[in-house]
mmCIF file of C-alpha atoms and ligand atoms in Angstrom:
data_model
loop_
_atom_site.group_PDB
_atom_site.id
_atom_site.type_symbol
_atom_site.label_atom_id
_atom_site.label_comp_id
_atom_site.label_asym_id
_atom_site.label_seq_id
_atom_site.Cartn_x
_atom_site.Cartn_y
_atom_site.Cartn_z
ATOM 1 C CA MET A 1 105.700 182.580 176.143
ATOM 2 C CA ALA A 2 105.669 182.980 172.359
ATOM 3 C CA ALA A 3 107.410 179.602 171.998
ATOM 4 C CA LEU A 4 104.719 177.917 174.094
ATOM 5 C CA ILE A 5 101.945 179.466 172.001
ATOM 6 C CA ASP A 6 103.726 178.446 168.782
ATOM 7 C CA LYS A 7 103.988 174.871 170.021
ATOM 8 C CA LEU A 8 100.292 174.693 170.774
ATOM 9 C CA GLU A 9 99.201 176.310 167.532
ATOM 10 C CA HIS A 10 98.564 173.997 164.588
ATOM 11 C CA ALA A 11 98.414 176.216 161.517
ATOM 12 C CA PRO A 12 96.594 173.787 159.162
ATOM 13 C CA ALA A 13 93.931 173.115 161.810
ATOM 14 C CA ARG A 14 93.509 176.859 162.366
ATOM 15 C CA LEU A 15 93.010 177.392 158.616
ATOM 16 C CA ILE A 16 90.500 174.544 158.376
ATOM 17 C CA CYS A 17 88.504 175.954 161.290
ATOM 18 C CA GLY A 18 88.534 179.365 159.643
ATOM 19 C CA ARG A 19 87.185 177.924 156.391
ATOM 20 C CA HIS A 20 84.247 176.593 158.406
ATOM 21 C CA GLY A 21 83.687 179.928 160.107
ATOM 22 C CA ASN A 22 84.963 178.509 163.441
ATOM 23 C CA ARG A 23 81.523 176.949 163.889
ATOM 24 C CA PRO A 24 81.258 174.285 166.616
ATOM 25 C CA ASP A 25 78.559 172.475 164.608
ATOM 26 C CA ALA A 26 81.194 171.827 161.906
ATOM 27 C CA LEU A 27 83.411 169.899 164.343
ATOM 28 C CA LEU A 28 83.135 166.507 162.589
ATOM 29 C CA GLU A 29 83.984 167.965 159.197
ATOM 30 C CA ILE A 30 86.857 169.943 160.662
ATOM 31 C CA LEU A 31 88.255 166.845 162.348
ATOM 32 C CA HIS A 32 88.060 164.890 159.083
ATOM 33 C CA GLU A 33 89.889 167.619 157.201
ATOM 34 C CA ALA A 34 92.521 168.027 159.907
ATOM 35 C CA GLN A 35 93.126 164.284 159.858
ATOM 36 C CA ALA A 36 93.408 164.308 156.074
ATOM 37 C CA ALA A 37 96.064 167.023 156.342
ATOM 38 C CA ASP A 38 98.370 165.078 158.681
ATOM 39 C CA GLY A 39 97.123 161.507 158.444
ATOM 40 C CA TRP A 40 96.148 161.640 162.126
ATOM 41 C CA LEU A 41 95.005 164.022 164.838
ATOM 42 C CA ASN A 42 97.813 165.114 167.103
ATOM 43 C CA ASP A 43 97.454 167.015 170.396
ATOM 44 C CA ASP A 44 98.390 170.361 168.851
ATOM 45 C CA ALA A 45 95.686 170.035 166.197
ATOM 46 C CA LEU A 46 93.041 169.134 168.779
ATOM 47 C CA ARG A 47 94.041 172.025 171.065
ATOM 48 C CA THR A 48 93.906 174.450 168.144
ATOM 49 C CA ILE A 49 90.506 173.191 167.022
ATOM 50 C CA ALA A 50 89.051 173.434 170.533
ATOM 51 C CA ASP A 51 90.423 176.957 170.851
ATOM 52 C CA ALA A 52 89.167 178.092 167.431
ATOM 53 C CA LEU A 53 85.670 176.692 167.987
ATOM 54 C CA ASN A 54 85.571 177.921 171.576
ATOM 55 C CA ILE A 55 84.710 174.479 172.932
ATOM 56 C CA SER A 56 86.459 172.514 175.672
ATOM 57 C CA ARG A 57 89.347 170.178 174.895
ATOM 58 C CA ALA A 58 87.415 167.440 176.715
ATOM 59 C CA GLU A 59 84.553 167.874 174.268
ATOM 60 C CA THR A 60 86.907 167.594 171.305
ATOM 61 C CA HIS A 61 88.614 164.522 172.749
ATOM 62 C CA GLY A 62 85.218 162.983 173.493
ATOM 63 C CA VAL A 63 84.130 163.271 169.875
ATOM 64 C CA VAL A 64 87.456 161.926 168.588
ATOM 65 C CA SER A 65 87.399 158.916 170.893
ATOM 66 C CA PHE A 66 83.761 158.123 170.013
ATOM 67 C CA TYR A 67 84.396 157.730 166.275
ATOM 68 C CA HIS A 68 86.787 154.981 165.243
ATOM 69 C CA ASP A 69 87.657 156.723 161.986
ATOM 70 C CA TYR A 70 89.736 159.284 163.834
ATOM 71 C CA LYS A 71 93.361 158.301 164.365
ATOM 72 C CA ARG A 72 95.271 159.505 167.419
ATOM 73 C CA GLU A 73 98.575 157.903 166.410
ATOM 74 C CA ALA A 74 100.842 158.769 163.514
ATOM 75 C CA PRO A 75 100.311 156.299 160.683
ATOM 76 C CA ALA A 76 103.040 153.900 159.576
ATOM 77 C CA LYS A 77 105.282 155.056 156.731
ATOM 78 C CA HIS A 78 103.955 152.259 154.508
ATOM 79 C CA ALA A 79 100.347 151.093 154.703
ATOM 80 C CA ILE A 80 99.584 147.525 153.673
ATOM 81 C CA LYS A 81 95.912 146.747 153.249
ATOM 82 C CA LEU A 82 95.289 143.037 152.952
ATOM 83 C CA CYS A 83 91.974 141.927 151.520
ATOM 84 C CA ARG A 84 90.365 139.409 153.867
ATOM 85 C CA ALA A 85 87.041 138.969 152.021
ATOM 86 C CA GLU A 86 85.820 135.613 150.731
ATOM 87 C CA ALA A 87 87.234 135.553 147.195
ATOM 88 C CA CYS A 88 90.701 136.405 148.476
ATOM 89 C CA GLN A 89 90.358 134.004 151.393
ATOM 90 C CA ALA A 90 89.717 131.224 148.881
ATOM 91 C CA VAL A 91 93.110 131.865 147.275
ATOM 92 C CA GLY A 92 95.279 132.286 150.342
ATOM 93 C CA SER A 93 94.760 135.713 151.911
ATOM 94 C CA GLU A 94 94.726 134.314 155.443
ATOM 95 C CA ALA A 95 98.148 132.715 154.988
ATOM 96 C CA LEU A 96 99.395 135.948 153.444
ATOM 97 C CA ALA A 97 98.100 137.938 156.421
ATOM 98 C CA ALA A 98 99.729 135.499 158.847
ATOM 99 C CA HIS A 99 103.009 135.891 156.964
ATOM 100 C CA ALA A 100 102.790 139.703 157.098
ATOM 101 C CA GLU A 101 101.971 139.725 160.825
ATOM 102 C CA LYS A 102 104.958 137.495 161.541
ATOM 103 C CA LYS A 103 107.318 139.289 159.177
ATOM 104 C CA TRP A 104 106.680 142.738 160.660
ATOM 105 C CA ASP A 105 105.833 141.481 164.140
ATOM 106 C CA THR A 106 102.544 143.294 164.393
ATOM 107 C CA PRO A 107 98.938 142.202 164.435
ATOM 108 C CA THR A 108 96.568 143.355 161.739
ATOM 109 C CA GLY A 109 95.441 146.823 162.746
ATOM 110 C CA GLY A 110 98.840 147.663 164.212
ATOM 111 C CA LYS A 111 102.197 148.884 162.990
ATOM 112 C CA SER A 112 105.748 147.628 163.274
ATOM 113 C CA ALA A 113 107.852 148.826 166.212
ATOM 114 C CA ASP A 114 109.956 151.023 163.907
ATOM 115 C CA GLY A 115 106.833 152.654 162.475
ATOM 116 C CA GLU A 116 107.669 151.506 158.938
ATOM 117 C CA ILE A 117 104.803 149.107 158.272
ATOM 118 C CA GLY A 118 101.120 149.305 159.111
ATOM 119 C CA LEU A 119 98.858 146.315 158.504
ATOM 120 C CA GLU A 120 95.175 146.709 157.896
ATOM 121 C CA ALA A 121 92.395 144.318 156.943
ATOM 122 C CA VAL A 122 90.021 145.407 154.199
ATOM 123 C CA TYR A 123 87.039 143.591 152.789
ATOM 124 C CA CYS A 124 87.235 143.647 149.000
ATOM 125 C CA LEU A 125 89.369 145.884 146.884
ATOM 126 C CA GLY A 126 87.339 145.234 143.741
ATOM 127 C CA ASN A 127 90.032 142.942 142.365
ATOM 128 C CA CYS A 128 88.453 139.605 143.314
ATOM 129 C CA ALA A 129 89.440 137.681 140.161
ATOM 130 C CA LEU A 130 93.105 138.384 140.839
ATOM 131 C CA GLY A 131 93.348 137.636 144.543
ATOM 132 C CA PRO A 132 94.861 137.626 146.970
ATOM 133 C CA SER A 133 94.649 141.389 146.612
ATOM 134 C CA VAL A 134 96.758 143.872 148.513
ATOM 135 C CA MET A 135 96.983 147.646 148.486
ATOM 136 C CA ILE A 136 100.375 149.106 149.361
ATOM 137 C CA ASP A 137 100.494 152.861 149.913
ATOM 138 C CA GLY A 138 97.394 153.240 147.779
ATOM 139 C CA GLU A 139 98.615 151.031 144.909
ATOM 140 C CA LEU A 140 96.655 147.879 144.133
ATOM 141 C CA PHE A 141 98.375 144.518 143.545
ATOM 142 C CA GLY A 142 96.845 141.146 142.683
ATOM 143 C CA ARG A 143 98.002 137.531 142.874
ATOM 144 C CA MET A 144 100.121 138.434 145.878
ATOM 145 C CA THR A 145 102.512 135.968 147.404
ATOM 146 C CA PRO A 146 104.551 136.319 150.610
ATOM 147 C CA GLU A 147 107.769 136.571 148.593
ATOM 148 C CA ARG A 148 106.390 139.248 146.294
ATOM 149 C CA LEU A 149 104.977 141.204 149.231
ATOM 150 C CA ASP A 150 108.365 141.154 150.988
ATOM 151 C CA ALA A 151 110.117 142.319 147.825
ATOM 152 C CA LEU A 152 107.646 145.150 147.182
ATOM 153 C CA ILE A 153 107.976 146.404 150.755
ATOM 154 C CA GLU A 154 111.773 146.219 150.666
ATOM 155 C CA GLN A 155 111.749 148.285 147.454
ATOM 156 C CA ARG A 156 109.524 150.913 149.037
ATOM 157 C CA ILE A 157 111.604 151.146 152.196
ATOM 158 C CA GLU A 158 114.789 151.501 150.137
ATOM 159 C CA LYS A 159 113.168 154.147 147.929
ATOM 160 C CA THR A 160 112.014 156.107 150.985
ATOM 161 C CA GLU A 161 115.500 155.958 152.497
ATOM 162 C CA ARG A 162 117.035 157.330 149.263
ATOM 163 C CA GLU A 163 114.629 160.289 149.147
HETATM 164 S S1 FES B 201 87.519 139.682 147.761
HETATM 165 FE FE1 FES B 201 89.528 140.476 147.734
HETATM 166 S S2 FES B 201 89.458 141.940 146.168
HETATM 167 FE FE2 FES B 201 87.424 141.272 146.307
#
């Protein structure tokens, strides 16, 4: 029985709920913080939050499914955000996005089958003069080309494998 309880308990979510006094009216904030802790909201976190706030799991799931900001899947290991706004479009961002979708066999908004690469569209990274702009794992790059993007991703995958 203890093993079952341990599996259902999500310690970071329990701590976050406690910091908010286990108040049901703090649900949105708690969900944001729980997602920030793991990068997504897994079943254990949602069960723990529902239990701590003394609300139903259905209520928690309802709130999570209503807001698109909440992620119910683990994020890819490497997040590629491709700027698709006008200034970057004018210098080739659409071709770059098409290359990335083909290269990692995933549509924008999805992730590769091996979970390595996630592709996301963003609309201006504040680097318009140096487009096409791309953010890889939070690092901004300008004047991106398909070849450079491939090389940067290969380097990151290799670095991750070494660690
Ligand atoms: S339009 Fe792409 S960075 Fe601004």
